[in-house]
mmCIF file with all atom_site columns, C-alpha atoms in Angstrom:
data_model
loop_
_atom_site.group_PDB
_atom_site.id
_atom_site.type_symbol
_atom_site.label_atom_id
_atom_site.label_alt_id
_atom_site.label_comp_id
_atom_site.label_asym_id
_atom_site.label_entity_id
_atom_site.label_seq_id
_atom_site.pdbx_PDB_ins_code
_atom_site.Cartn_x
_atom_site.Cartn_y
_atom_site.Cartn_z
_atom_site.occupancy
_atom_site.B_iso_or_equiv
_atom_site.pdbx_formal_charge
_atom_site.auth_seq_id
_atom_site.auth_comp_id
_atom_site.auth_asym_id
_atom_site.auth_atom_id
_atom_site.pdbx_PDB_model_num
ATOM 1   C CA . MET L 1 1   ? -0.243  24.250  3.379   1.00 53.00 ? 29  MET L CA 1
ATOM 2   C CA . ALA L 1 2   ? -2.477  26.583  2.394   1.00 54.00 ? 30  ALA L CA 1
ATOM 3   C CA . SER L 1 3   ? -3.604  26.434  -1.836  1.00 83.00 ? 31  SER L CA 1
ATOM 4   C CA . GLU L 1 4   ? -1.157  29.787  -1.892  1.00 88.00 ? 32  GLU L CA 1
ATOM 5   C CA . ALA L 1 5   ? 1.395   27.869  0.202   1.00 90.00 ? 33  ALA L CA 1
ATOM 6   C CA . THR L 1 6   ? 1.262   24.663  -2.852  1.00 89.00 ? 34  THR L CA 1
ATOM 7   C CA . ARG L 1 7   ? 1.295   26.289  -5.088  1.00 91.00 ? 35  ARG L CA 1
ATOM 8   C CA . GLN L 1 8   ? 4.234   28.311  -4.276  1.00 92.00 ? 36  GLN L CA 1
ATOM 9   C CA . LEU L 1 9   ? 6.044   25.517  -3.842  1.00 92.00 ? 37  LEU L CA 1
ATOM 10  C CA . ALA L 1 10  ? 4.855   24.212  -6.940  1.00 93.00 ? 38  ALA L CA 1
ATOM 11  C CA . LEU L 1 11  ? 6.091   27.648  -8.826  1.00 91.00 ? 39  LEU L CA 1
ATOM 12  C CA . ASP L 1 12  ? 9.712   26.892  -7.299  1.00 92.00 ? 40  ASP L CA 1
ATOM 13  C CA . PHE L 1 13  ? 9.674   23.455  -7.783  1.00 93.00 ? 41  PHE L CA 1
ATOM 14  C CA . ALA L 1 14  ? 9.024   24.343  -11.665 1.00 92.00 ? 42  ALA L CA 1
ATOM 15  C CA . SER L 1 15  ? 11.514  26.726  -11.609 1.00 90.00 ? 43  SER L CA 1
ATOM 16  C CA . GLN L 1 16  ? 14.006  24.160  -11.506 1.00 90.00 ? 44  GLN L CA 1
ATOM 17  C CA . ILE L 1 17  ? 13.240  21.629  -13.125 1.00 89.00 ? 45  ILE L CA 1
ATOM 18  C CA . GLY L 1 18  ? 12.710  23.932  -16.832 1.00 77.00 ? 46  GLY L CA 1
ATOM 19  C CA . PRO L 1 19  ? 12.886  26.561  -18.015 1.00 72.00 ? 47  PRO L CA 1
ATOM 20  C CA . ALA L 1 20  ? 10.586  29.908  -18.209 1.00 64.00 ? 48  ALA L CA 1
ATOM 21  C CA . GLY L 1 21  ? 7.298   29.191  -18.852 1.00 66.00 ? 49  GLY L CA 1
ATOM 22  C CA . GLY L 1 22  ? 8.941   25.887  -20.152 1.00 83.00 ? 50  GLY L CA 1
ATOM 23  C CA . ILE L 1 23  ? 5.964   24.357  -17.211 1.00 91.00 ? 51  ILE L CA 1
ATOM 24  C CA . ASP L 1 24  ? 2.507   24.692  -16.640 1.00 92.00 ? 52  ASP L CA 1
ATOM 25  C CA . VAL L 1 25  ? 1.429   25.094  -12.600 1.00 93.00 ? 53  VAL L CA 1
ATOM 26  C CA . ARG L 1 26  ? -2.624  24.420  -12.455 1.00 94.00 ? 54  ARG L CA 1
ATOM 27  C CA . ARG L 1 27  ? -4.985  24.236  -9.729  1.00 90.00 ? 55  ARG L CA 1
ATOM 28  C CA . PHE L 1 28  ? -4.777  20.322  -8.827  1.00 91.00 ? 56  PHE L CA 1
ATOM 29  C CA . PHE L 1 29  ? -8.047  18.992  -6.344  1.00 87.00 ? 57  PHE L CA 1
ATOM 30  C CA . GLY L 1 30  ? -6.733  20.016  -2.968  1.00 87.00 ? 58  GLY L CA 1
ATOM 31  C CA . GLY L 1 31  ? -2.747  21.385  -4.107  1.00 93.00 ? 59  GLY L CA 1
ATOM 32  C CA . SER L 1 32  ? -0.977  21.763  -8.394  1.00 95.00 ? 60  SER L CA 1
ATOM 33  C CA . ALA L 1 33  ? -0.110  19.617  -10.956 1.00 95.00 ? 61  ALA L CA 1
ATOM 34  C CA . LEU L 1 34  ? 2.651   20.221  -13.038 1.00 95.00 ? 62  LEU L CA 1
ATOM 35  C CA . VAL L 1 35  ? 1.464   20.720  -16.846 1.00 94.00 ? 63  VAL L CA 1
ATOM 36  C CA . ARG L 1 36  ? 4.422   20.095  -19.511 1.00 91.00 ? 64  ARG L CA 1
ATOM 37  C CA . ASN L 1 37  ? 2.447   20.844  -23.156 1.00 88.00 ? 65  ASN L CA 1
ATOM 38  C CA . GLY L 1 38  ? -0.873  19.399  -22.195 1.00 89.00 ? 66  GLY L CA 1
ATOM 39  C CA . ALA L 1 39  ? 0.564   16.122  -20.006 1.00 90.00 ? 67  ALA L CA 1
ATOM 40  C CA . GLN L 1 40  ? 0.524   15.651  -16.095 1.00 94.00 ? 68  GLN L CA 1
ATOM 41  C CA . PHE L 1 41  ? 3.283   14.276  -14.839 1.00 95.00 ? 69  PHE L CA 1
ATOM 42  C CA . GLY L 1 42  ? 3.647   15.464  -11.003 1.00 95.00 ? 70  GLY L CA 1
ATOM 43  C CA . PHE L 1 43  ? 2.449   17.518  -8.706  1.00 96.00 ? 71  PHE L CA 1
ATOM 44  C CA . VAL L 1 44  ? 2.707   18.995  -5.282  1.00 96.00 ? 72  VAL L CA 1
ATOM 45  C CA . MET L 1 45  ? 0.187   18.271  -2.297  1.00 95.00 ? 73  MET L CA 1
ATOM 46  C CA . LYS L 1 46  ? 0.746   18.876  1.043   1.00 92.00 ? 74  LYS L CA 1
ATOM 47  C CA . GLY L 1 47  ? 4.342   19.923  0.418   1.00 93.00 ? 75  GLY L CA 1
ATOM 48  C CA . THR L 1 48  ? 4.987   16.602  -0.962  1.00 95.00 ? 76  THR L CA 1
ATOM 49  C CA . LEU L 1 49  ? 6.262   16.878  -4.799  1.00 96.00 ? 77  LEU L CA 1
ATOM 50  C CA . TYR L 1 50  ? 4.744   13.417  -6.131  1.00 97.00 ? 78  TYR L CA 1
ATOM 51  C CA . LEU L 1 51  ? 6.191   12.619  -9.953  1.00 97.00 ? 79  LEU L CA 1
ATOM 52  C CA . ARG L 1 52  ? 4.569   10.098  -12.553 1.00 96.00 ? 80  ARG L CA 1
ATOM 53  C CA . VAL L 1 53  ? 6.788   7.144   -12.840 1.00 96.00 ? 81  VAL L CA 1
ATOM 54  C CA . ASP L 1 54  ? 7.580   4.202   -14.903 1.00 94.00 ? 82  ASP L CA 1
ATOM 55  C CA . ALA L 1 55  ? 8.891   0.479   -13.620 1.00 95.00 ? 83  ALA L CA 1
ATOM 56  C CA . ALA L 1 56  ? 11.632  1.244   -12.976 1.00 95.00 ? 84  ALA L CA 1
ATOM 57  C CA . MET L 1 57  ? 11.882  4.453   -11.614 1.00 95.00 ? 85  MET L CA 1
ATOM 58  C CA . ARG L 1 58  ? 9.040   3.241   -9.021  1.00 96.00 ? 86  ARG L CA 1
ATOM 59  C CA . ALA L 1 59  ? 11.529  0.439   -7.491  1.00 96.00 ? 87  ALA L CA 1
ATOM 60  C CA . GLU L 1 60  ? 14.146  3.280   -6.971  1.00 96.00 ? 88  GLU L CA 1
ATOM 61  C CA . PHE L 1 61  ? 11.898  5.428   -4.961  1.00 97.00 ? 89  PHE L CA 1
ATOM 62  C CA . GLU L 1 62  ? 10.553  2.434   -3.226  1.00 97.00 ? 90  GLU L CA 1
ATOM 63  C CA . ALA L 1 63  ? 13.995  1.742   -2.289  1.00 96.00 ? 91  ALA L CA 1
ATOM 64  C CA . ASP L 1 64  ? 15.125  5.661   -1.409  1.00 95.00 ? 92  ASP L CA 1
ATOM 65  C CA . GLY L 1 65  ? 11.957  4.280   0.645   1.00 96.00 ? 93  GLY L CA 1
ATOM 66  C CA . SER L 1 66  ? 9.686   6.642   -0.800  1.00 97.00 ? 94  SER L CA 1
ATOM 67  C CA . GLU L 1 67  ? 5.859   6.015   -1.366  1.00 97.00 ? 95  GLU L CA 1
ATOM 68  C CA . PRO L 1 68  ? 2.676   5.792   -3.431  1.00 97.00 ? 96  PRO L CA 1
ATOM 69  C CA . PHE L 1 69  ? 0.472   9.111   -2.512  1.00 96.00 ? 97  PHE L CA 1
ATOM 70  C CA . SER L 1 70  ? -2.610  8.339   -1.442  1.00 94.00 ? 98  SER L CA 1
ATOM 71  C CA . TYR L 1 71  ? -5.720  9.894   0.408   1.00 92.00 ? 99  TYR L CA 1
ATOM 72  C CA . ARG L 1 72  ? -8.830  8.765   1.917   1.00 90.00 ? 100 ARG L CA 1
ATOM 73  C CA . ALA L 1 73  ? -12.155 8.887   -0.398  1.00 89.00 ? 101 ALA L CA 1
ATOM 74  C CA . ALA L 1 74  ? -15.421 7.327   0.941   1.00 89.00 ? 102 ALA L CA 1
ATOM 75  C CA . GLY L 1 75  ? -13.977 6.088   4.514   1.00 92.00 ? 103 GLY L CA 1
ATOM 76  C CA . ARG L 1 76  ? -11.444 3.893   2.744   1.00 94.00 ? 104 ARG L CA 1
ATOM 77  C CA . GLU L 1 77  ? -7.559  4.443   1.756   1.00 93.00 ? 105 GLU L CA 1
ATOM 78  C CA . VAL L 1 78  ? -6.951  4.653   -1.426  1.00 94.00 ? 106 VAL L CA 1
ATOM 79  C CA . THR L 1 79  ? -3.270  4.620   -3.138  1.00 94.00 ? 107 THR L CA 1
ATOM 80  C CA . VAL L 1 80  ? -2.375  5.650   -6.273  1.00 94.00 ? 108 VAL L CA 1
ATOM 81  C CA . ARG L 1 81  ? 0.752   4.274   -7.407  1.00 94.00 ? 109 ARG L CA 1
ATOM 82  C CA . ARG L 1 82  ? 1.283   6.114   -10.965 1.00 95.00 ? 110 ARG L CA 1
ATOM 83  C CA . TYR L 1 83  ? 2.353   8.785   -7.959  1.00 97.00 ? 111 TYR L CA 1
ATOM 84  C CA . TYR L 1 84  ? 5.725   8.320   -5.819  1.00 97.00 ? 112 TYR L CA 1
ATOM 85  C CA . ALA L 1 85  ? 7.064   11.103  -3.035  1.00 97.00 ? 113 ALA L CA 1
ATOM 86  C CA . VAL L 1 86  ? 10.334  12.331  -4.848  1.00 97.00 ? 114 VAL L CA 1
ATOM 87  C CA . PRO L 1 87  ? 12.571  11.791  -2.547  1.00 96.00 ? 115 PRO L CA 1
ATOM 88  C CA . ALA L 1 88  ? 15.095  14.281  -0.452  1.00 95.00 ? 116 ALA L CA 1
ATOM 89  C CA . GLN L 1 89  ? 18.413  13.491  -2.147  1.00 95.00 ? 117 GLN L CA 1
ATOM 90  C CA . VAL L 1 90  ? 16.211  14.149  -5.414  1.00 95.00 ? 118 VAL L CA 1
ATOM 91  C CA . ILE L 1 91  ? 14.962  17.519  -4.184  1.00 94.00 ? 119 ILE L CA 1
ATOM 92  C CA . ASP L 1 92  ? 18.771  18.441  -2.757  1.00 94.00 ? 120 ASP L CA 1
ATOM 93  C CA . ASP L 1 93  ? 19.808  17.824  -6.239  1.00 94.00 ? 121 ASP L CA 1
ATOM 94  C CA . PRO L 1 94  ? 18.754  20.006  -9.247  1.00 92.00 ? 122 PRO L CA 1
ATOM 95  C CA . ALA L 1 95  ? 20.105  18.313  -11.941 1.00 93.00 ? 123 ALA L CA 1
ATOM 96  C CA . LEU L 1 96  ? 18.128  14.654  -10.162 1.00 94.00 ? 124 LEU L CA 1
ATOM 97  C CA . LEU L 1 97  ? 15.704  16.443  -10.052 1.00 94.00 ? 125 LEU L CA 1
ATOM 98  C CA . ARG L 1 98  ? 15.804  17.116  -13.844 1.00 93.00 ? 126 ARG L CA 1
ATOM 99  C CA . ARG L 1 99  ? 16.356  13.825  -15.034 1.00 94.00 ? 127 ARG L CA 1
ATOM 100 C CA . CYS L 1 100 ? 13.781  12.859  -12.750 1.00 95.00 ? 128 CYS L CA 1
ATOM 101 C CA . SER L 1 101 ? 11.190  15.695  -13.755 1.00 93.00 ? 129 SER L CA 1
ATOM 102 C CA . GLU L 1 102 ? 12.484  13.986  -17.653 1.00 92.00 ? 130 GLU L CA 1
ATOM 103 C CA . ARG L 1 103 ? 11.849  10.149  -16.770 1.00 94.00 ? 131 ARG L CA 1
ATOM 104 C CA . ALA L 1 104 ? 7.685   11.054  -14.955 1.00 94.00 ? 132 ALA L CA 1
ATOM 105 C CA . LEU L 1 105 ? 7.507   13.563  -18.559 1.00 91.00 ? 133 LEU L CA 1
ATOM 106 C CA . HIS L 1 106 ? 8.090   10.475  -20.596 1.00 91.00 ? 134 HIS L CA 1
ATOM 107 C CA . ALA L 1 107 ? 6.127   7.640   -18.428 1.00 91.00 ? 135 ALA L CA 1
ATOM 108 C CA . THR L 1 108 ? 3.467   10.444  -18.814 1.00 88.00 ? 136 THR L CA 1
ATOM 109 C CA . PRO L 1 109 ? 1.332   9.568   -21.642 1.00 84.00 ? 137 PRO L CA 1
ATOM 110 C CA . THR L 1 110 ? 0.824   12.585  -24.289 1.00 73.00 ? 138 THR L CA 1
ATOM 111 C CA . PRO L 1 111 ? -2.952  14.085  -24.027 1.00 65.00 ? 139 PRO L CA 1
ATOM 112 C CA . GLY L 1 112 ? -5.391  12.288  -26.171 1.00 60.00 ? 140 GLY L CA 1
ATOM 113 C CA . ARG L 1 113 ? -3.030  8.953   -26.945 1.00 50.00 ? 141 ARG L CA 1
ATOM 114 C CA . ARG L 1 114 ? -2.793  6.190   -23.896 1.00 50.00 ? 142 ARG L CA 1
ATOM 115 C CA . ARG L 1 115 ? 0.665   5.130   -23.344 1.00 44.00 ? 143 ARG L CA 1
ATOM 116 C CA . SER L 1 116 ? 0.346   1.711   -23.446 1.00 42.00 ? 144 SER L CA 1
ATOM 117 C CA . ASP L 1 117 ? 2.814   -1.020  -21.706 1.00 40.00 ? 145 ASP L CA 1
ATOM 118 C CA . THR L 1 118 ? 3.084   -3.420  -24.196 1.00 34.00 ? 146 THR L CA 1
ATOM 119 C CA . MET L 1 119 ? 5.031   -3.193  -28.181 1.00 36.00 ? 147 MET L CA 1
ATOM 120 C CA . PRO L 1 120 ? 2.877   -2.845  -31.573 1.00 36.00 ? 148 PRO L CA 1
ATOM 121 C CA . VAL L 1 121 ? 4.429   -6.188  -32.711 1.00 38.00 ? 149 VAL L CA 1
ATOM 122 C CA . VAL L 1 122 ? 5.734   -5.848  -36.414 1.00 39.00 ? 150 VAL L CA 1
ATOM 123 C CA . GLU L 1 123 ? 5.324   -8.225  -38.680 1.00 41.00 ? 151 GLU L CA 1
ATOM 124 C CA . ASP L 1 124 ? 8.445   -8.486  -41.755 1.00 40.00 ? 152 ASP L CA 1
ATOM 125 C CA . PRO L 1 125 ? 6.731   -7.615  -44.975 1.00 42.00 ? 153 PRO L CA 1
ATOM 126 C CA . ARG L 1 126 ? 9.315   -10.386 -46.969 1.00 42.00 ? 154 ARG L CA 1
ATOM 127 C CA . SER L 1 127 ? 7.328   -13.325 -44.976 1.00 40.00 ? 155 SER L CA 1
#
């Protein structure tokens, strides 16, 4: 898929996902990234929409037959398990696509701050 077609597809997804101007579409290697408030939560590559997933969303997408993003580099296959192809039934349902996109955004670290898989321990000051 040509880069202009990929960008147009990303713009179409962005218009379905959020309010006008709420999602930026930026160049991303051979595709287009979906970015909100500086956080990239998805991208379109070769005609496929990929969203950032957390463990629960990964399991749901895998149950629907989705696969993680992968590419070839230096003669080997690289798999990026943080981004999964969005299942067709999600793409076909605008409300479900918006919900999955919101979940992807919440699974995405914001610029300048990394999300941790651990919870901070808060000590009880009375002990």
